[in-house]
CSV table of C-alpha atoms in Angstrom, one decimal:
chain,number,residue,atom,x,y,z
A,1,UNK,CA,23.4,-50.5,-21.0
A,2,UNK,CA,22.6,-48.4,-18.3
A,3,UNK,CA,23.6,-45.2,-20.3
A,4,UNK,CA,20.7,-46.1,-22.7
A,5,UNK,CA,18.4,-46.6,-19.6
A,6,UNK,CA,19.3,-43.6,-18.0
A,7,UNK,CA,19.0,-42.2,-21.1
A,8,UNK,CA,15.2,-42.8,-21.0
A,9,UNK,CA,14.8,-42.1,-17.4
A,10,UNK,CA,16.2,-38.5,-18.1
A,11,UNK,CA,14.0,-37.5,-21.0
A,12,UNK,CA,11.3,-38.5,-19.3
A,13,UNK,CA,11.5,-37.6,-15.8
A,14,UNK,CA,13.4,-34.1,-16.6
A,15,UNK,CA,10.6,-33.2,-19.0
A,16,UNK,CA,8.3,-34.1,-16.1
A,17,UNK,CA,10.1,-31.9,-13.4
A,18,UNK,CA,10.5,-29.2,-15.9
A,19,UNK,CA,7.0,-29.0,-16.2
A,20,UNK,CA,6.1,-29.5,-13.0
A,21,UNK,CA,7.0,-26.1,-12.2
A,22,UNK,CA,6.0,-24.2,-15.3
A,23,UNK,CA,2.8,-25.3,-14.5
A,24,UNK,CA,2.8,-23.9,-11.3
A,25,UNK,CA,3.8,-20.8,-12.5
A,26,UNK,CA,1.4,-20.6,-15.5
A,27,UNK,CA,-1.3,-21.2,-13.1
A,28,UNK,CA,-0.4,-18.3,-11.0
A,29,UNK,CA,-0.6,-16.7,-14.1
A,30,UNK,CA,-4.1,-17.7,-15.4
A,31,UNK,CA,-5.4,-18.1,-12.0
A,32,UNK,CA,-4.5,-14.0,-11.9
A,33,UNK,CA,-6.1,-13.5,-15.2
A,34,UNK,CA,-9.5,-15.1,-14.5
A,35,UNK,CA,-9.8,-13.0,-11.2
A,36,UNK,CA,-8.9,-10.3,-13.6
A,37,UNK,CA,-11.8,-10.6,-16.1
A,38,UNK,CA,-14.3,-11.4,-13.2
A,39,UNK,CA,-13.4,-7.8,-11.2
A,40,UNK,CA,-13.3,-5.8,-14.3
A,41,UNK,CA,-15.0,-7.4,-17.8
A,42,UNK,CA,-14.3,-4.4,-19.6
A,43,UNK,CA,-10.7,-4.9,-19.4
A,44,UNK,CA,-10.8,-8.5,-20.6
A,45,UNK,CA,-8.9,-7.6,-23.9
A,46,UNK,CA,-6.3,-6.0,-22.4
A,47,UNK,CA,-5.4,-8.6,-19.9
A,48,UNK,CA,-5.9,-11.5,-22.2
A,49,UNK,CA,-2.9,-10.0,-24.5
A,50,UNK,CA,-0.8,-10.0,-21.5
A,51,UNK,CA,-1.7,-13.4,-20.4
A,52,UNK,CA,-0.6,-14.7,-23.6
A,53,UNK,CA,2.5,-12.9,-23.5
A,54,UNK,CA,2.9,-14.0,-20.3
A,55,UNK,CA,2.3,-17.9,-20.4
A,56,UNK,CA,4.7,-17.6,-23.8
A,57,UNK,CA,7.5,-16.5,-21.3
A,58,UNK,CA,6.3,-19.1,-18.5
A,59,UNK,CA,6.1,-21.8,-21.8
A,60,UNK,CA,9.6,-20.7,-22.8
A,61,UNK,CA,10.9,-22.8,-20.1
A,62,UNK,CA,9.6,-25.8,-20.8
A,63,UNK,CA,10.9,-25.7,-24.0
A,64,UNK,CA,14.1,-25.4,-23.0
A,65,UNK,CA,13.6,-28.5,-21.1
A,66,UNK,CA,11.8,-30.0,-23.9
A,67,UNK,CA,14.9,-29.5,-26.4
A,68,UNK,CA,17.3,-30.7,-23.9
A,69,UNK,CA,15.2,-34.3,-24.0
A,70,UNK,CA,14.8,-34.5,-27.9
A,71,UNK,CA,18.9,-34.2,-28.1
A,72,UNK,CA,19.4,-36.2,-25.4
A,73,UNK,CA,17.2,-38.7,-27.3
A,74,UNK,CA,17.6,-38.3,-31.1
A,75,UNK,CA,20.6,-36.3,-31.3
A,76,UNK,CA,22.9,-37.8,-28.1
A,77,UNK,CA,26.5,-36.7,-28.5
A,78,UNK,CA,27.4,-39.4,-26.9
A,79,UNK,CA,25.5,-42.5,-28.2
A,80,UNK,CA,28.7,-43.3,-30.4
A,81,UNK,CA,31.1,-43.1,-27.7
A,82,UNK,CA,29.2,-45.6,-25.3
A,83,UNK,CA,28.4,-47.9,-27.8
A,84,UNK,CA,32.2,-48.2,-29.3
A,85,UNK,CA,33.0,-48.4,-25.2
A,86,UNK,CA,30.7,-51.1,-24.9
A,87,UNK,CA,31.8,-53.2,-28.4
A,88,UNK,CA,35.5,-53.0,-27.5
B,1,UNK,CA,30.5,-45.2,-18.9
B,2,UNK,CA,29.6,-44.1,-15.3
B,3,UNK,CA,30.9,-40.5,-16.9
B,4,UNK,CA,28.6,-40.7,-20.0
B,5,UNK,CA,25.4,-41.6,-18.1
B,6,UNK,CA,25.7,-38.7,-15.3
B,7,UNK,CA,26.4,-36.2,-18.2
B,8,UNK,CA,22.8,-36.6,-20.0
B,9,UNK,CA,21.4,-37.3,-16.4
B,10,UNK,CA,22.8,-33.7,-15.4
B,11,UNK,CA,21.6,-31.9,-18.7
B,12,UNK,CA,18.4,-32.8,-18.4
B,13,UNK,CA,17.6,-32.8,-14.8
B,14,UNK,CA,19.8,-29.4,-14.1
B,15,UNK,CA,17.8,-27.8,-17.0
B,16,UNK,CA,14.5,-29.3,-15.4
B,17,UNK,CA,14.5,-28.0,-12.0
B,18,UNK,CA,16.4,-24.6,-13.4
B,19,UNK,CA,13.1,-24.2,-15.3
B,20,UNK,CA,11.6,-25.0,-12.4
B,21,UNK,CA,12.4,-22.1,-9.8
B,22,UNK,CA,12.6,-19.7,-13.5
B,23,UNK,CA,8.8,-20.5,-14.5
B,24,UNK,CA,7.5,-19.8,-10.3
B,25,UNK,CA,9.4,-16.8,-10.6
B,26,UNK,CA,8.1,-15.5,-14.0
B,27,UNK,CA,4.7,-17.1,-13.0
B,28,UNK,CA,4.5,-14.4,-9.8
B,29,UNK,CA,5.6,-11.9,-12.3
B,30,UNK,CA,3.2,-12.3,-14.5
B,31,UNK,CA,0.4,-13.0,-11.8
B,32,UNK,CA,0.9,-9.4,-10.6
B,33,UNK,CA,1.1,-8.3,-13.6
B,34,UNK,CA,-2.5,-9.6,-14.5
B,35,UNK,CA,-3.8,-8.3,-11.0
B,36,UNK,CA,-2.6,-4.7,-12.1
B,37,UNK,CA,-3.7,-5.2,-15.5
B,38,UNK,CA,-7.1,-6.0,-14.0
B,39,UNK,CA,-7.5,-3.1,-11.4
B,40,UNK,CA,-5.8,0.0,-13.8
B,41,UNK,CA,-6.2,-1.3,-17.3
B,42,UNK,CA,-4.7,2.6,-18.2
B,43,UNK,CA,-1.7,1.9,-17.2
B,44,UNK,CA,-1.4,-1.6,-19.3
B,45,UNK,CA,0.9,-0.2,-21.8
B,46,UNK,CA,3.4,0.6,-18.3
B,47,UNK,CA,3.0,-2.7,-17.0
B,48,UNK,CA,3.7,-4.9,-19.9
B,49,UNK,CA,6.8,-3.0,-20.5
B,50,UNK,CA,8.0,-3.5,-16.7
B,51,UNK,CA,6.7,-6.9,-16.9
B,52,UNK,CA,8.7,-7.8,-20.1
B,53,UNK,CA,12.1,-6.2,-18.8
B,54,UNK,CA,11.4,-8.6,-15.5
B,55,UNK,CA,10.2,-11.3,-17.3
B,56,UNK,CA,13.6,-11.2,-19.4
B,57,UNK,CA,15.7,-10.5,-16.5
B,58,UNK,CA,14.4,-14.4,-15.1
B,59,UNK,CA,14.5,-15.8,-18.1
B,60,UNK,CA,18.4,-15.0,-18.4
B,61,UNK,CA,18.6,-17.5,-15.2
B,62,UNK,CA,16.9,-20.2,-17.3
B,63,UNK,CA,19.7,-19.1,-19.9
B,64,UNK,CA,22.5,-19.7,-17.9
B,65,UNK,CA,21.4,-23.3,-17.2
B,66,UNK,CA,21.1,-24.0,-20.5
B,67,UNK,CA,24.2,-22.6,-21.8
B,68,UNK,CA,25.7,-25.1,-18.8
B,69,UNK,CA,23.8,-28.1,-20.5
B,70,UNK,CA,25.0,-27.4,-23.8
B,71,UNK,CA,28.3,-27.0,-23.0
B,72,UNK,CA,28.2,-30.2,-20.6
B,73,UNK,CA,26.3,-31.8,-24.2
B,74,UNK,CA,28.0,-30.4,-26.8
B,75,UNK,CA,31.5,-28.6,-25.6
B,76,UNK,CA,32.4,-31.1,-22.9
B,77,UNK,CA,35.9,-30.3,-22.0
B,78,UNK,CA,36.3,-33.5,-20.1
B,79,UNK,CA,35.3,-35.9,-22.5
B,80,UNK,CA,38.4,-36.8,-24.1
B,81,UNK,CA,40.3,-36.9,-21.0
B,82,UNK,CA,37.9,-39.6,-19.3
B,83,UNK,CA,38.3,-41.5,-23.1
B,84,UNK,CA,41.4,-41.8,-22.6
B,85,UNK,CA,41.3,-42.9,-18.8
B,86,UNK,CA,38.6,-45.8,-20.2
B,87,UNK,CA,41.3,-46.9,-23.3
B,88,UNK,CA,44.1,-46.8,-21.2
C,1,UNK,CA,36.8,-40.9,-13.5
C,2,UNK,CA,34.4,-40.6,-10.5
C,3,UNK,CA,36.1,-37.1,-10.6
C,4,UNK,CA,34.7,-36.4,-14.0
C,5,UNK,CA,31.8,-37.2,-13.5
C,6,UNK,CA,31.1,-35.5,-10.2
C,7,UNK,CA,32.8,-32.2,-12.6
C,8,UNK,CA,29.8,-32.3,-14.4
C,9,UNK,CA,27.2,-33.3,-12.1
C,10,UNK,CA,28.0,-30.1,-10.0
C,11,UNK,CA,28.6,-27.8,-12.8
C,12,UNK,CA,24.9,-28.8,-14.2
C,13,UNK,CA,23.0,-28.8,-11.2
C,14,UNK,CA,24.9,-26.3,-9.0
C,15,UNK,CA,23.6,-24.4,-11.8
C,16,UNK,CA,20.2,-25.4,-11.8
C,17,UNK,CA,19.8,-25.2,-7.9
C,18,UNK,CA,21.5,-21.4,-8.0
C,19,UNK,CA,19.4,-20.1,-10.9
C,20,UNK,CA,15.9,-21.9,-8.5
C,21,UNK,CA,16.8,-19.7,-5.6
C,22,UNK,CA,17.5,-16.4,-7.8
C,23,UNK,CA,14.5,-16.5,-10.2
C,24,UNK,CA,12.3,-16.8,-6.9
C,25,UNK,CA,14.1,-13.8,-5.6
C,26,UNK,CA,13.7,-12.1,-8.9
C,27,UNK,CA,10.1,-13.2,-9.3
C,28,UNK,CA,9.3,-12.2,-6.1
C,29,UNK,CA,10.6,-8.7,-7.0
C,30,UNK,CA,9.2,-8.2,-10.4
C,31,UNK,CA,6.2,-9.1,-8.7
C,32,UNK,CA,5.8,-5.4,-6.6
C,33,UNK,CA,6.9,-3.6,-9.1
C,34,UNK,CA,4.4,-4.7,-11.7
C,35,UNK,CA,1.2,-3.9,-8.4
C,36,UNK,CA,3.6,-0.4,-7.6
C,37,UNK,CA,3.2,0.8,-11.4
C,38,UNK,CA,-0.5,-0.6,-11.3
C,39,UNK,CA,-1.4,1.5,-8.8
C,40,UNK,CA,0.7,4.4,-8.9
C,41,UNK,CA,1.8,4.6,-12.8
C,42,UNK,CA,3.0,8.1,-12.6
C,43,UNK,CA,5.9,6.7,-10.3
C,44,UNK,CA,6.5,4.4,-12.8
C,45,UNK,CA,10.3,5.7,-14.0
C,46,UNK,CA,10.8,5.5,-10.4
C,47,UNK,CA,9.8,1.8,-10.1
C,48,UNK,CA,11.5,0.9,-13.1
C,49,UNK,CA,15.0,2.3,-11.6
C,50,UNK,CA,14.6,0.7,-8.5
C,51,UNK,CA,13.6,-2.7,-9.9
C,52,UNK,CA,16.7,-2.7,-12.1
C,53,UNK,CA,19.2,-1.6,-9.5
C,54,UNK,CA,17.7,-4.7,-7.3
C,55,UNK,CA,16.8,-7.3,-10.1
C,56,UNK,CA,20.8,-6.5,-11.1
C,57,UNK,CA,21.9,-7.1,-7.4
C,58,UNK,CA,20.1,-10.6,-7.6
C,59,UNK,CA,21.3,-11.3,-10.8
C,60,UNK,CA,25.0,-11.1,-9.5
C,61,UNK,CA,24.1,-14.1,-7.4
C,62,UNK,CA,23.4,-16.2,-10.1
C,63,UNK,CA,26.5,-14.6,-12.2
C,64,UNK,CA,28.5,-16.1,-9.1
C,65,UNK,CA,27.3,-19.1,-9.3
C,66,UNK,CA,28.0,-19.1,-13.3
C,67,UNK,CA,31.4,-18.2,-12.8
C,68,UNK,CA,31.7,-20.9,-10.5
C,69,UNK,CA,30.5,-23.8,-12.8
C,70,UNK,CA,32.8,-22.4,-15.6
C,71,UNK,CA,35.8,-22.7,-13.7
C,72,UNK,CA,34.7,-26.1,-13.0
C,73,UNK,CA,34.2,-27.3,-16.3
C,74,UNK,CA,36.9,-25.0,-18.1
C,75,UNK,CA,39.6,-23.9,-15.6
C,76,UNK,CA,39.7,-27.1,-13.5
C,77,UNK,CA,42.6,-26.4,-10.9
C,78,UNK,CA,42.5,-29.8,-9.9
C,79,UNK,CA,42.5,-31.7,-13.0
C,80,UNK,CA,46.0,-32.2,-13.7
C,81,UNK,CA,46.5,-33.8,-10.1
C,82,UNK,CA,43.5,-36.0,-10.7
C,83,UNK,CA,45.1,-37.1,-14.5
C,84,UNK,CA,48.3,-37.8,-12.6
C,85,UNK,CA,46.7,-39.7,-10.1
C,86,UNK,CA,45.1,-41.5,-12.2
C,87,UNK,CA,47.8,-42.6,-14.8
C,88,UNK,CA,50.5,-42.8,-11.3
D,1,UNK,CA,40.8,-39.3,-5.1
D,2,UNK,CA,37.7,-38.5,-3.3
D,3,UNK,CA,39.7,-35.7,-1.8
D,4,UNK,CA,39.4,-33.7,-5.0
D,5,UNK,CA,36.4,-34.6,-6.4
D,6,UNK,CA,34.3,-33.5,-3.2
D,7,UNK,CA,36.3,-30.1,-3.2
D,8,UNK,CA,34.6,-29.7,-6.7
D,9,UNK,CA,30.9,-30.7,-5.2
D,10,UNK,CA,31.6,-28.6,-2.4
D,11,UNK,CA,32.4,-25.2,-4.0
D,12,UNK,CA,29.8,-25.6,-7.0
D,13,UNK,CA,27.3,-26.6,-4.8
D,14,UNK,CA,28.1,-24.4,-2.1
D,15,UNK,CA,28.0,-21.3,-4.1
D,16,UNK,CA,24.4,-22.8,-5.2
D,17,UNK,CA,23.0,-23.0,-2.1
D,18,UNK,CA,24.7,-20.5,-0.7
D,19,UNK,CA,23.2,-18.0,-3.4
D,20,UNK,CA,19.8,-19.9,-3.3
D,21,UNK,CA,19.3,-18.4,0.2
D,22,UNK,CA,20.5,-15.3,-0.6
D,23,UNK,CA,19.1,-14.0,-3.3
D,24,UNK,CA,14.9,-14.8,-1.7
D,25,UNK,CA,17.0,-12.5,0.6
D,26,UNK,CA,17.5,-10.0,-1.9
D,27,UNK,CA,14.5,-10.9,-3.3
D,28,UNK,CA,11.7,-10.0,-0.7
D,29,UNK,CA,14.2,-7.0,0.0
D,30,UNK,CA,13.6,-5.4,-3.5
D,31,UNK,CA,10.0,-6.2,-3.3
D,32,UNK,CA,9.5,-3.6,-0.2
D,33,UNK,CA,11.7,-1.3,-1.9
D,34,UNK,CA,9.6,-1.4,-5.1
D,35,UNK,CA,6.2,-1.3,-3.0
D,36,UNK,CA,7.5,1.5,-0.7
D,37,UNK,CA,8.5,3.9,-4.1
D,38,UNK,CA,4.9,2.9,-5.7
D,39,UNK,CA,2.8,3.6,-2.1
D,40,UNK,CA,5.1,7.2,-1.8
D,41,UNK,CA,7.2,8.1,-4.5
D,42,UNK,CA,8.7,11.1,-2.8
D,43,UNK,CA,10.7,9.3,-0.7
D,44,UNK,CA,12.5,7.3,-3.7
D,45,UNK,CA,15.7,8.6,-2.8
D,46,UNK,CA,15.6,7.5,1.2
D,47,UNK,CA,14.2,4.2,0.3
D,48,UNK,CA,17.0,3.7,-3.0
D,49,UNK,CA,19.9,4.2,0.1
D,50,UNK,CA,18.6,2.1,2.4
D,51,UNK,CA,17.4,-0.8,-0.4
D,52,UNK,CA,21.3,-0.3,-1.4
D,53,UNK,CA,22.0,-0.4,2.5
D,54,UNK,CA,20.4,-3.6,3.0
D,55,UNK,CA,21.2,-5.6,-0.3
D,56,UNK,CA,25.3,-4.6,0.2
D,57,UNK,CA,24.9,-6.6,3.7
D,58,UNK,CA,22.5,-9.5,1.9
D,59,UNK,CA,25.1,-9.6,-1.2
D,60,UNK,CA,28.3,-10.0,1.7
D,61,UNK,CA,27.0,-13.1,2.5
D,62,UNK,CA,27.4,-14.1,-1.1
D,63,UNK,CA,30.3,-13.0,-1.0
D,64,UNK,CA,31.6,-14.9,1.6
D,65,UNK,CA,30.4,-18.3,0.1
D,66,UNK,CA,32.6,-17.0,-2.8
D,67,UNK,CA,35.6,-16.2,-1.2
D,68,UNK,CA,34.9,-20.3,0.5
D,69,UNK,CA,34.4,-21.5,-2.5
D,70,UNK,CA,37.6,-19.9,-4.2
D,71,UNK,CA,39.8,-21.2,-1.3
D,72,UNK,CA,38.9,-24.4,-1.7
D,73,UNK,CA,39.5,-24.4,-5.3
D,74,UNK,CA,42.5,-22.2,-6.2
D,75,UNK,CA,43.9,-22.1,-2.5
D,76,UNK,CA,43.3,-25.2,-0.5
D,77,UNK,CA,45.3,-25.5,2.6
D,78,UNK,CA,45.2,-29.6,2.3
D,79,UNK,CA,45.9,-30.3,-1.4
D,80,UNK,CA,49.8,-31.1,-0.3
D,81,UNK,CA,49.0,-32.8,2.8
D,82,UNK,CA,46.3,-35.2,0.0
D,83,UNK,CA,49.2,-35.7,-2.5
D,84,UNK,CA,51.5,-37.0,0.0
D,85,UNK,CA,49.2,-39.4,1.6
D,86,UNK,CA,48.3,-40.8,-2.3
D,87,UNK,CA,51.9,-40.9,-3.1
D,88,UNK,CA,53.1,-42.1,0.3
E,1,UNK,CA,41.8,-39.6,4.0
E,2,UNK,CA,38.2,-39.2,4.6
E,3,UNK,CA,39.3,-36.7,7.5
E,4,UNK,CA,40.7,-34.3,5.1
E,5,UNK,CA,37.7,-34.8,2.3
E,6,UNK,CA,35.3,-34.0,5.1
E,7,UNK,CA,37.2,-30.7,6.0
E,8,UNK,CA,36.4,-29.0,2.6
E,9,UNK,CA,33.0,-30.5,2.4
E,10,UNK,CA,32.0,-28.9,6.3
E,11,UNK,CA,33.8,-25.7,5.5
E,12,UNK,CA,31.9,-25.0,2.0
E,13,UNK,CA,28.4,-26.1,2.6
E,14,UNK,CA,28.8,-25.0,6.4
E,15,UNK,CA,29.0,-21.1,5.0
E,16,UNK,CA,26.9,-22.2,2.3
E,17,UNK,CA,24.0,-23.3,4.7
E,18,UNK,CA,24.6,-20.4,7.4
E,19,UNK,CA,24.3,-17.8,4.4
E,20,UNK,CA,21.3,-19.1,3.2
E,21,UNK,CA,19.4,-18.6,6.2
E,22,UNK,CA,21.6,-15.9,7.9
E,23,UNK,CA,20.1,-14.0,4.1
E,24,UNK,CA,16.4,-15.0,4.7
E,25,UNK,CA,16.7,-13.1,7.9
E,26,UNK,CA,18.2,-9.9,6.6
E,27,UNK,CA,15.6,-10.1,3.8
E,28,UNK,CA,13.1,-9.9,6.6
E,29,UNK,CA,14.6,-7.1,8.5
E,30,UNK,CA,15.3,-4.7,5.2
E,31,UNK,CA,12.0,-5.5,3.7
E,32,UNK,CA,10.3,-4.1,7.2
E,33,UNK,CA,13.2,-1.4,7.2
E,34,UNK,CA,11.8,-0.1,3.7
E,35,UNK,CA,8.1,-0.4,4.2
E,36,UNK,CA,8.7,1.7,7.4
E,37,UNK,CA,10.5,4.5,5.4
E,38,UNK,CA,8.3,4.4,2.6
E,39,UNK,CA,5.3,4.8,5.2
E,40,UNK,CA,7.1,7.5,7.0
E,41,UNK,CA,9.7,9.3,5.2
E,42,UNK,CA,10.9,11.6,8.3
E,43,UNK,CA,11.9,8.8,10.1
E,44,UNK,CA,14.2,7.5,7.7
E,45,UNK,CA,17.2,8.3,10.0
E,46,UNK,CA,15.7,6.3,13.2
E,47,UNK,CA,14.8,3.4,10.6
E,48,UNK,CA,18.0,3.2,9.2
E,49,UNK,CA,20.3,3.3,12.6
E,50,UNK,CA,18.3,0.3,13.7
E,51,UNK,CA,18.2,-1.3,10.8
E,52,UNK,CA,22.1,-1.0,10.8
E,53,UNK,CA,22.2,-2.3,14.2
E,54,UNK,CA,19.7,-5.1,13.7
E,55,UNK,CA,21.4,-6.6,9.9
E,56,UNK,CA,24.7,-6.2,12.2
E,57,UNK,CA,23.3,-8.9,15.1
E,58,UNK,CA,22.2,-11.3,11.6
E,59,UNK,CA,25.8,-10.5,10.2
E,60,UNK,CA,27.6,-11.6,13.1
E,61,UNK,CA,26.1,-15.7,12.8
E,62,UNK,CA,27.1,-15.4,9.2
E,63,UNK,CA,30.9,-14.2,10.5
E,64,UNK,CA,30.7,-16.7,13.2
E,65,UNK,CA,30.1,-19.7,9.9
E,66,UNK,CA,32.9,-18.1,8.2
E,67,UNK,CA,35.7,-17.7,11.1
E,68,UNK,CA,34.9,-21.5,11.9
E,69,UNK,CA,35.3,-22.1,8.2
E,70,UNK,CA,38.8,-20.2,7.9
E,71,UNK,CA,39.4,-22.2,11.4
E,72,UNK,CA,38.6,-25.9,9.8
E,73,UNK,CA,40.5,-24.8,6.8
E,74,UNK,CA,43.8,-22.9,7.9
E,75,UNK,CA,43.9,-23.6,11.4
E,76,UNK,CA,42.5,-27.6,11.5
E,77,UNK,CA,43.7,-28.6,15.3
E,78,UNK,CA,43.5,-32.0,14.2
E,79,UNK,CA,45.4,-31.5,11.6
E,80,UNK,CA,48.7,-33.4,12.8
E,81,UNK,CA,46.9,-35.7,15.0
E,82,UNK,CA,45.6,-37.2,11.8
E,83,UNK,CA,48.6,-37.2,9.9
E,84,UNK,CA,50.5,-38.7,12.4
E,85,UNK,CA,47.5,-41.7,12.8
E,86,UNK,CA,47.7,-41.7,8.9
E,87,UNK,CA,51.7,-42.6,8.9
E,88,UNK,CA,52.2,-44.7,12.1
């Protein structure tokens, strides 16, 4: 039983850390941007394209981390293996 | 078991704090890239290239952890030795 | 099987931890070349050679580290001496 | 058993840490590199050498974590002396 | 047992821990190296000799962690003393 606990605990707290840091870094990144725009309006077009292609990158990450938790809970290799360990 | 559990628990907290580091690093890549954006928007086109070389060059790092988490998932090379250790 | 399990725990997070430091570094250098091309785009072949020739020295860090885990997981020297142990 | 299982912790983790380090190293290296090119581009070629200079004596530290970490795996001096004690 | 398991784990994160900061500080010393060529380009020969001299000093703690390594690991003086307390 504690696989299927630690399970949960992983999903959860992994997808927490791995967003703990994306959101640092996509703060830099916005942070940057809205000091941007206020020094220099005119440019507000241009640097709004490259915050979104930006944040995308930065967001990239937390996908990852965000796939990793959806196999680990829907589509866990090893859920069979555990559960024939534990029945026999 | 103990095998079983520390696999999912090292997929998803090595790809969480591998995201981690990744998105600070992209997120002061983009940051600058925002601040240079802001101060010489003629030179965007320049920036957004260099910024999407760097920006691919970290997220290769993010890569490598999640090539690592699939194969620990997915391709586990150990797995049917430690079966075997349990059956036996 | 405490062996197998410590296999994969250092493989994935080993990973994670080298990949932290490296994107930081990377991030960090990204980071001036983006300003350096804001302010000075003319230079910016220049900038571009540099950053590669230093993102790629960084990046052989991380590949270190990769090449590391792999043997780990894939070209374990110790694993027939464990399996032996084990079954002995 | 231990024996063999913290040789594995040791070198994956090693190499981690060991590159973590290293490569901010690297990392704030490149940055004055890139900064130095953008502020005076004219001196690219002085600056390239000693960035190459710098990040060759940054990388042998690396390097030397590596060549640890390799030891302990493919060449360790005590993996007899262990197999006697088990088997004594 | 623990004797020898401790061995490999002092030796590997030992280097892996002087590297890390030993690199910080050679970071620090190129980075300063660069900016002061980039700033003046005619004295790229002084900068360079003392930048030699200076990544030297910070190279020599990192060789200092690595002989002691090589020491624990090939040259252990407690070697026998242990094995002997092991058998009798």
């Amino acid at each position: 039983m504690d696989f299927f606990t630690w399970v949960i605990i992983t999903a959860g707290f992994g997808m927490a850390f791995g967003s703990l840091g994306t959101a640092i870094g996509q703060g830099l990144a916005v942070k940057s941007a809205l000091e941007g725009v206020a020094r220099n309006p005119g440019a507000s077009g241009k640097i709004l394209t490259t915050m979104m292609i930006g944040l995308a990158m930065v967001e990239s990450l937390a996908i990852y981390v965000f796939v990793v938790s959806m196999i680990i809970l829907f589509a866990n290799p090893f859920k069979d293996v555990v559960l024939e360990l534990v029945a026999g």
